[in-house]
Short mmCIF file of N, CA and C in Angstrom, two decimals:
data_model
loop_
_atom_site.label_atom_id
_atom_site.label_comp_id
_atom_site.label_asym_id
_atom_site.label_seq_id
_atom_site.Cartn_x
_atom_site.Cartn_y
_atom_site.Cartn_z
N HIS A 1 0.83 -1.19 0.00
CA HIS A 1 0.00 0.00 0.00
C HIS A 1 0.87 1.25 0.00
N GLY A 2 1.88 1.28 0.86
CA GLY A 2 2.75 2.44 0.93
C GLY A 2 3.62 2.63 -0.29
N ALA A 3 3.79 1.59 -1.09
CA ALA A 3 4.61 1.69 -2.29
C ALA A 3 3.94 2.49 -3.39
N ALA A 4 2.64 2.70 -3.28
CA ALA A 4 1.91 3.43 -4.32
C ALA A 4 2.16 4.93 -4.17
N SER A 5 3.40 5.30 -4.43
CA SER A 5 3.76 6.72 -4.34
C SER A 5 4.42 7.13 -5.64
N PHE A 6 4.35 8.41 -5.92
CA PHE A 6 5.01 8.90 -7.13
C PHE A 6 6.52 8.78 -7.00
N ASP A 7 7.03 8.72 -5.77
CA ASP A 7 8.47 8.53 -5.58
C ASP A 7 8.93 7.16 -6.08
N LEU A 8 8.08 6.15 -5.96
CA LEU A 8 8.45 4.84 -6.50
C LEU A 8 8.71 4.96 -8.00
N ILE A 9 7.84 5.65 -8.69
CA ILE A 9 7.99 5.83 -10.13
C ILE A 9 9.20 6.72 -10.43
N ARG A 10 9.37 7.79 -9.68
CA ARG A 10 10.47 8.72 -9.90
C ARG A 10 11.82 8.05 -9.67
N VAL A 11 11.97 7.37 -8.54
CA VAL A 11 13.24 6.74 -8.20
C VAL A 11 13.48 5.47 -9.01
N GLY A 12 12.43 4.69 -9.21
CA GLY A 12 12.58 3.41 -9.91
C GLY A 12 12.74 3.55 -11.41
N GLY A 13 12.17 4.61 -11.97
CA GLY A 13 12.29 4.85 -13.41
C GLY A 13 11.88 3.64 -14.24
N ALA A 14 12.66 3.34 -15.25
CA ALA A 14 12.35 2.25 -16.17
C ALA A 14 12.34 0.89 -15.48
N ASP A 15 13.08 0.77 -14.37
CA ASP A 15 13.14 -0.52 -13.67
C ASP A 15 11.81 -0.94 -13.06
N VAL A 16 10.92 0.00 -12.81
CA VAL A 16 9.63 -0.36 -12.20
C VAL A 16 8.49 -0.36 -13.22
N GLU A 17 8.80 -0.04 -14.45
CA GLU A 17 7.77 -0.06 -15.50
C GLU A 17 7.13 -1.45 -15.56
N GLY A 18 5.80 -1.49 -15.56
CA GLY A 18 5.06 -2.74 -15.60
C GLY A 18 4.80 -3.36 -14.23
N SER A 19 5.31 -2.72 -13.17
CA SER A 19 5.09 -3.24 -11.81
C SER A 19 3.65 -3.02 -11.36
N PHE A 20 3.21 -3.89 -10.47
CA PHE A 20 1.87 -3.81 -9.89
C PHE A 20 1.98 -3.47 -8.41
N VAL A 21 1.03 -2.70 -7.91
CA VAL A 21 0.89 -2.45 -6.47
C VAL A 21 -0.60 -2.39 -6.15
N VAL A 22 -0.91 -2.74 -4.92
CA VAL A 22 -2.28 -2.56 -4.42
C VAL A 22 -2.29 -1.24 -3.68
N SER A 23 -3.36 -0.50 -3.82
CA SER A 23 -3.41 0.85 -3.27
C SER A 23 -4.80 1.17 -2.78
N GLY A 24 -4.87 2.19 -1.94
CA GLY A 24 -6.15 2.82 -1.64
C GLY A 24 -6.53 3.65 -2.86
N PRO A 25 -7.80 3.95 -3.01
CA PRO A 25 -8.27 4.67 -4.20
C PRO A 25 -7.79 6.11 -4.35
N ALA A 26 -7.39 6.76 -3.27
CA ALA A 26 -7.10 8.20 -3.33
C ALA A 26 -6.02 8.56 -4.34
N VAL A 27 -5.01 7.73 -4.49
CA VAL A 27 -3.89 8.03 -5.39
C VAL A 27 -4.34 8.20 -6.84
N VAL A 28 -5.36 7.46 -7.22
CA VAL A 28 -5.83 7.49 -8.61
C VAL A 28 -7.30 7.87 -8.71
N ALA A 29 -7.76 8.67 -7.80
CA ALA A 29 -9.20 8.99 -7.72
C ALA A 29 -9.79 9.43 -9.06
N GLY A 30 -9.10 10.28 -9.76
CA GLY A 30 -9.62 10.79 -11.03
C GLY A 30 -9.73 9.74 -12.12
N LYS A 31 -9.04 8.62 -11.96
CA LYS A 31 -9.05 7.55 -12.96
C LYS A 31 -10.07 6.45 -12.63
N LEU A 32 -10.75 6.60 -11.51
CA LEU A 32 -11.72 5.58 -11.09
C LEU A 32 -13.05 5.79 -11.79
N PRO A 33 -13.82 4.72 -11.96
CA PRO A 33 -15.16 4.90 -12.54
C PRO A 33 -16.04 5.69 -11.57
N ASP A 34 -17.00 6.40 -12.11
CA ASP A 34 -17.90 7.21 -11.27
C ASP A 34 -18.63 6.37 -10.24
N SER A 35 -18.77 5.08 -10.49
CA SER A 35 -19.48 4.19 -9.56
C SER A 35 -18.66 3.86 -8.32
N ASN A 36 -17.37 4.20 -8.31
CA ASN A 36 -16.52 3.90 -7.15
C ASN A 36 -16.91 4.81 -5.99
N ALA A 37 -17.19 4.20 -4.85
CA ALA A 37 -17.67 4.94 -3.67
C ALA A 37 -16.68 5.98 -3.15
N SER A 38 -15.41 5.83 -3.47
CA SER A 38 -14.38 6.74 -2.97
C SER A 38 -13.96 7.81 -3.97
N LYS A 39 -14.45 7.73 -5.19
CA LYS A 39 -13.97 8.64 -6.22
C LYS A 39 -14.15 10.11 -5.86
N ALA A 40 -15.34 10.53 -5.52
CA ALA A 40 -15.60 11.96 -5.26
C ALA A 40 -14.77 12.46 -4.08
N LEU A 41 -14.68 11.66 -3.03
CA LEU A 41 -13.88 12.08 -1.87
C LEU A 41 -12.39 12.11 -2.20
N GLY A 42 -11.93 11.17 -3.01
CA GLY A 42 -10.54 11.16 -3.43
C GLY A 42 -10.19 12.37 -4.29
N VAL A 43 -11.08 12.71 -5.21
CA VAL A 43 -10.87 13.89 -6.05
C VAL A 43 -10.84 15.15 -5.19
N LYS A 44 -11.74 15.22 -4.21
CA LYS A 44 -11.77 16.37 -3.29
C LYS A 44 -10.47 16.45 -2.49
N TYR A 45 -10.04 15.32 -1.95
CA TYR A 45 -8.79 15.28 -1.19
C TYR A 45 -7.63 15.80 -2.04
N ILE A 46 -7.47 15.26 -3.24
CA ILE A 46 -6.35 15.66 -4.09
C ILE A 46 -6.40 17.16 -4.39
N ALA A 47 -7.56 17.66 -4.73
CA ALA A 47 -7.69 19.09 -5.04
C ALA A 47 -7.31 19.95 -3.84
N GLU A 48 -7.81 19.60 -2.67
CA GLU A 48 -7.51 20.39 -1.47
C GLU A 48 -6.04 20.28 -1.08
N TYR A 49 -5.47 19.11 -1.18
CA TYR A 49 -4.08 18.91 -0.80
C TYR A 49 -3.14 19.63 -1.76
N GLU A 50 -3.40 19.47 -3.05
CA GLU A 50 -2.52 20.08 -4.03
C GLU A 50 -2.65 21.60 -4.07
N LYS A 51 -3.78 22.13 -3.66
CA LYS A 51 -3.94 23.58 -3.56
C LYS A 51 -2.95 24.16 -2.55
N VAL A 52 -2.68 23.41 -1.49
CA VAL A 52 -1.77 23.87 -0.44
C VAL A 52 -0.32 23.46 -0.73
N TYR A 53 -0.10 22.22 -1.16
CA TYR A 53 1.26 21.67 -1.24
C TYR A 53 1.81 21.52 -2.65
N GLY A 54 1.00 21.76 -3.67
CA GLY A 54 1.49 21.69 -5.04
C GLY A 54 1.05 20.44 -5.79
N LYS A 55 1.00 20.59 -7.10
CA LYS A 55 0.56 19.49 -7.97
C LYS A 55 1.48 18.29 -7.83
N GLY A 56 0.89 17.12 -7.74
CA GLY A 56 1.64 15.88 -7.65
C GLY A 56 2.13 15.54 -6.26
N MET A 57 1.75 16.32 -5.27
CA MET A 57 2.22 16.09 -3.90
C MET A 57 1.26 15.25 -3.07
N ALA A 58 0.04 15.05 -3.54
CA ALA A 58 -0.92 14.24 -2.79
C ALA A 58 -0.38 12.82 -2.64
N ASN A 59 -0.64 12.20 -1.50
CA ASN A 59 -0.08 10.87 -1.25
C ASN A 59 -1.01 10.05 -0.37
N GLN A 60 -0.71 8.76 -0.28
CA GLN A 60 -1.51 7.81 0.50
C GLN A 60 -1.66 8.26 1.95
N PHE A 61 -0.58 8.71 2.54
CA PHE A 61 -0.55 8.95 3.97
C PHE A 61 -1.39 10.17 4.35
N ALA A 62 -1.29 11.23 3.57
CA ALA A 62 -2.11 12.41 3.83
C ALA A 62 -3.59 12.11 3.58
N ALA A 63 -3.87 11.20 2.66
CA ALA A 63 -5.26 10.82 2.40
C ALA A 63 -5.89 10.18 3.64
N HIS A 64 -5.10 9.40 4.38
CA HIS A 64 -5.63 8.80 5.61
C HIS A 64 -5.97 9.88 6.63
N ALA A 65 -5.14 10.91 6.72
CA ALA A 65 -5.42 12.02 7.64
C ALA A 65 -6.70 12.74 7.21
N PHE A 66 -6.88 12.92 5.92
CA PHE A 66 -8.11 13.52 5.38
C PHE A 66 -9.32 12.69 5.79
N ASP A 67 -9.17 11.38 5.73
CA ASP A 67 -10.27 10.47 6.05
C ASP A 67 -10.64 10.45 7.52
N VAL A 68 -9.66 10.69 8.38
CA VAL A 68 -9.95 10.74 9.82
C VAL A 68 -11.01 11.80 10.11
N VAL A 69 -10.92 12.93 9.43
CA VAL A 69 -11.89 14.01 9.63
C VAL A 69 -13.29 13.53 9.23
N ILE A 70 -13.39 12.83 8.12
CA ILE A 70 -14.69 12.32 7.66
C ILE A 70 -15.29 11.38 8.71
N VAL A 71 -14.46 10.49 9.23
CA VAL A 71 -14.93 9.52 10.24
C VAL A 71 -15.36 10.24 11.51
N LEU A 72 -14.55 11.19 11.97
CA LEU A 72 -14.89 11.90 13.21
C LEU A 72 -16.13 12.78 13.04
N GLU A 73 -16.31 13.36 11.85
CA GLU A 73 -17.51 14.16 11.61
C GLU A 73 -18.78 13.31 11.71
N LYS A 74 -18.64 12.03 11.45
CA LYS A 74 -19.79 11.12 11.54
C LYS A 74 -19.95 10.57 12.96
N ALA A 75 -18.85 10.21 13.61
CA ALA A 75 -18.92 9.54 14.91
C ALA A 75 -19.09 10.49 16.10
N VAL A 76 -18.43 11.63 16.07
CA VAL A 76 -18.48 12.52 17.24
C VAL A 76 -19.89 12.99 17.56
N PRO A 77 -20.69 13.42 16.60
CA PRO A 77 -22.06 13.84 16.95
C PRO A 77 -22.87 12.71 17.62
N LEU A 78 -22.62 11.48 17.21
CA LEU A 78 -23.30 10.35 17.84
C LEU A 78 -22.84 10.20 19.29
N ALA A 79 -21.55 10.34 19.52
CA ALA A 79 -21.01 10.19 20.87
C ALA A 79 -21.45 11.33 21.78
N LEU A 80 -21.59 12.52 21.23
CA LEU A 80 -21.99 13.68 22.04
C LEU A 80 -23.39 13.52 22.63
N LYS A 81 -24.19 12.67 22.03
CA LYS A 81 -25.53 12.42 22.56
C LYS A 81 -25.49 11.63 23.86
N LYS A 82 -24.34 10.99 24.13
CA LYS A 82 -24.25 10.10 25.28
C LYS A 82 -23.21 10.53 26.32
N GLY A 83 -22.40 11.52 25.99
CA GLY A 83 -21.38 11.92 26.96
C GLY A 83 -20.72 13.23 26.59
N LYS A 84 -20.11 13.83 27.56
CA LYS A 84 -19.41 15.09 27.40
C LYS A 84 -17.93 14.81 27.11
N PRO A 85 -17.33 15.50 26.13
CA PRO A 85 -15.92 15.27 25.83
C PRO A 85 -15.05 15.33 27.09
N GLY A 86 -14.10 14.42 27.16
CA GLY A 86 -13.21 14.35 28.30
C GLY A 86 -13.67 13.39 29.38
N THR A 87 -14.88 12.86 29.22
CA THR A 87 -15.39 11.93 30.23
C THR A 87 -15.28 10.49 29.73
N LYS A 88 -15.35 9.58 30.70
CA LYS A 88 -15.34 8.16 30.35
C LYS A 88 -16.55 7.83 29.48
N GLU A 89 -17.69 8.43 29.79
CA GLU A 89 -18.91 8.17 29.02
C GLU A 89 -18.73 8.55 27.55
N PHE A 90 -18.07 9.68 27.33
CA PHE A 90 -17.84 10.11 25.95
C PHE A 90 -16.90 9.14 25.23
N ARG A 91 -15.83 8.72 25.88
CA ARG A 91 -14.89 7.78 25.25
C ARG A 91 -15.58 6.47 24.89
N VAL A 92 -16.39 5.97 25.80
CA VAL A 92 -17.14 4.74 25.53
C VAL A 92 -18.12 4.97 24.38
N ALA A 93 -18.79 6.11 24.40
CA ALA A 93 -19.77 6.43 23.35
C ALA A 93 -19.09 6.61 22.00
N LEU A 94 -17.88 7.18 21.99
CA LEU A 94 -17.17 7.36 20.74
C LEU A 94 -16.77 6.01 20.14
N LYS A 95 -16.28 5.12 20.98
CA LYS A 95 -15.95 3.76 20.51
C LYS A 95 -17.20 3.08 19.96
N GLU A 96 -18.29 3.19 20.67
CA GLU A 96 -19.56 2.58 20.22
C GLU A 96 -20.02 3.21 18.90
N ALA A 97 -19.89 4.52 18.79
CA ALA A 97 -20.30 5.20 17.55
C ALA A 97 -19.47 4.70 16.37
N LEU A 98 -18.18 4.56 16.56
CA LEU A 98 -17.33 4.06 15.48
C LEU A 98 -17.72 2.64 15.08
N GLU A 99 -18.05 1.82 16.07
CA GLU A 99 -18.38 0.42 15.81
C GLU A 99 -19.78 0.22 15.23
N THR A 100 -20.60 1.24 15.27
CA THR A 100 -21.98 1.10 14.81
C THR A 100 -22.41 2.10 13.75
N MET A 101 -21.50 2.95 13.29
CA MET A 101 -21.89 4.01 12.36
C MET A 101 -22.17 3.50 10.95
N GLY A 102 -21.79 2.27 10.67
CA GLY A 102 -22.12 1.66 9.38
C GLY A 102 -21.16 2.01 8.28
N ARG A 103 -21.55 1.63 7.09
CA ARG A 103 -20.73 1.82 5.88
C ARG A 103 -20.42 3.29 5.69
N THR A 104 -19.13 3.60 5.59
CA THR A 104 -18.69 4.99 5.49
C THR A 104 -17.63 5.12 4.39
N PRO A 105 -18.00 5.66 3.23
CA PRO A 105 -17.00 5.89 2.19
C PRO A 105 -16.03 7.00 2.62
N VAL A 106 -14.74 6.79 2.34
CA VAL A 106 -13.69 7.77 2.56
C VAL A 106 -12.82 7.77 1.32
N SER A 107 -11.84 8.65 1.25
CA SER A 107 -11.01 8.74 0.04
C SER A 107 -10.17 7.49 -0.19
N GLN A 108 -9.91 6.73 0.88
CA GLN A 108 -9.05 5.56 0.78
C GLN A 108 -9.81 4.25 0.76
N GLY A 109 -11.12 4.31 0.60
CA GLY A 109 -11.90 3.09 0.54
C GLY A 109 -13.24 3.24 1.22
N VAL A 110 -13.77 2.12 1.65
CA VAL A 110 -15.05 2.12 2.35
C VAL A 110 -14.83 1.44 3.70
N LEU A 111 -15.20 2.13 4.76
CA LEU A 111 -15.06 1.61 6.12
C LEU A 111 -16.38 1.07 6.62
N ASN A 112 -16.30 0.04 7.44
CA ASN A 112 -17.46 -0.46 8.16
C ASN A 112 -16.94 -1.11 9.44
N TYR A 113 -16.59 -0.25 10.41
CA TYR A 113 -16.08 -0.75 11.68
C TYR A 113 -17.16 -1.52 12.42
N THR A 114 -16.75 -2.54 13.16
CA THR A 114 -17.65 -3.27 14.04
C THR A 114 -16.89 -3.55 15.34
N ALA A 115 -17.59 -4.12 16.31
CA ALA A 115 -16.95 -4.45 17.59
C ALA A 115 -15.84 -5.47 17.40
N THR A 116 -15.91 -6.26 16.34
CA THR A 116 -14.88 -7.28 16.11
C THR A 116 -13.96 -6.95 14.94
N ASP A 117 -14.17 -5.82 14.29
CA ASP A 117 -13.34 -5.42 13.16
C ASP A 117 -12.99 -3.94 13.25
N HIS A 118 -11.85 -3.65 13.84
CA HIS A 118 -11.41 -2.27 13.95
C HIS A 118 -10.52 -1.85 12.79
N PHE A 119 -10.19 -2.77 11.90
CA PHE A 119 -9.51 -2.41 10.64
C PHE A 119 -10.52 -1.69 9.77
N GLY A 120 -11.68 -2.31 9.60
CA GLY A 120 -12.83 -1.66 9.02
C GLY A 120 -12.95 -1.59 7.52
N TYR A 121 -11.86 -1.69 6.79
CA TYR A 121 -11.98 -1.55 5.33
C TYR A 121 -12.70 -2.75 4.72
N THR A 122 -13.66 -2.46 3.86
CA THR A 122 -14.44 -3.50 3.20
C THR A 122 -13.69 -4.02 1.97
N PRO A 123 -14.10 -5.17 1.44
CA PRO A 123 -13.42 -5.74 0.27
C PRO A 123 -13.44 -4.83 -0.97
N GLU A 124 -14.37 -3.90 -1.02
CA GLU A 124 -14.44 -3.02 -2.20
C GLU A 124 -13.39 -1.90 -2.16
N THR A 125 -12.57 -1.88 -1.14
CA THR A 125 -11.64 -0.77 -0.91
C THR A 125 -10.47 -0.71 -1.87
N GLY A 126 -9.66 -1.75 -1.94
CA GLY A 126 -8.40 -1.68 -2.67
C GLY A 126 -8.55 -1.61 -4.17
N VAL A 127 -7.54 -1.01 -4.78
CA VAL A 127 -7.46 -1.00 -6.24
C VAL A 127 -6.08 -1.52 -6.63
N MET A 128 -6.02 -2.23 -7.73
CA MET A 128 -4.76 -2.73 -8.27
C MET A 128 -4.27 -1.71 -9.29
N LEU A 129 -3.00 -1.34 -9.15
CA LEU A 129 -2.41 -0.37 -10.06
C LEU A 129 -1.23 -0.99 -10.79
N LYS A 130 -0.99 -0.48 -11.98
CA LYS A 130 0.16 -0.90 -12.77
C LYS A 130 0.86 0.36 -13.27
N ILE A 131 2.17 0.33 -13.26
CA ILE A 131 2.93 1.47 -13.78
C ILE A 131 3.06 1.29 -15.29
N VAL A 132 2.48 2.24 -16.03
CA VAL A 132 2.49 2.22 -17.49
C VAL A 132 2.95 3.59 -17.97
N ALA A 133 4.03 3.60 -18.70
CA ALA A 133 4.60 4.84 -19.24
C ALA A 133 4.83 5.87 -18.13
N GLY A 134 5.28 5.38 -16.97
CA GLY A 134 5.61 6.28 -15.86
C GLY A 134 4.44 6.86 -15.12
N GLU A 135 3.28 6.24 -15.26
CA GLU A 135 2.07 6.71 -14.56
C GLU A 135 1.31 5.52 -13.99
N TRP A 136 0.51 5.81 -12.96
CA TRP A 136 -0.37 4.77 -12.41
C TRP A 136 -1.55 4.56 -13.33
N GLN A 137 -1.84 3.33 -13.62
CA GLN A 137 -3.04 2.95 -14.36
C GLN A 137 -3.83 1.97 -13.49
N VAL A 138 -5.14 2.15 -13.45
CA VAL A 138 -6.00 1.25 -12.69
C VAL A 138 -6.18 -0.02 -13.49
N VAL A 139 -5.94 -1.16 -12.84
CA VAL A 139 -6.14 -2.44 -13.49
C VAL A 139 -7.60 -2.82 -13.26
N PRO A 140 -8.37 -3.02 -14.34
CA PRO A 140 -9.79 -3.37 -14.18
C PRO A 140 -9.94 -4.69 -13.44
N ASN A 141 -11.05 -4.81 -12.69
CA ASN A 141 -11.34 -6.06 -11.95
C ASN A 141 -11.47 -7.23 -12.88
#
């Protein structure tokens, strides 16, 4: 997942041409079909990130930070109904909110946390990429 960076292509050059990596959708958001649940959020992430840091600077790791905000915007209001921030009740309620908030698209995939699955990413999350002519190409399913 971490290998899906433009630095791999830059440093590897011709030696990595034709290589495959599995990635979160954010790196190639604009190349995804409109039906992909993460496309719009990935495109938004890239636009916002590159506005601040420059074209081609968006990366996997910053996309996860972008996604944390999406998750917290969904979970915190649920937790606030049961506890005040800084209290044990709020911490318990926040954990419960995360585990019960349901399917949540983010720029890096689709999350569905449960009490037994704190990884949360659903099977529809990952995309297979191939380096073609020095660029990421999405490999169709």
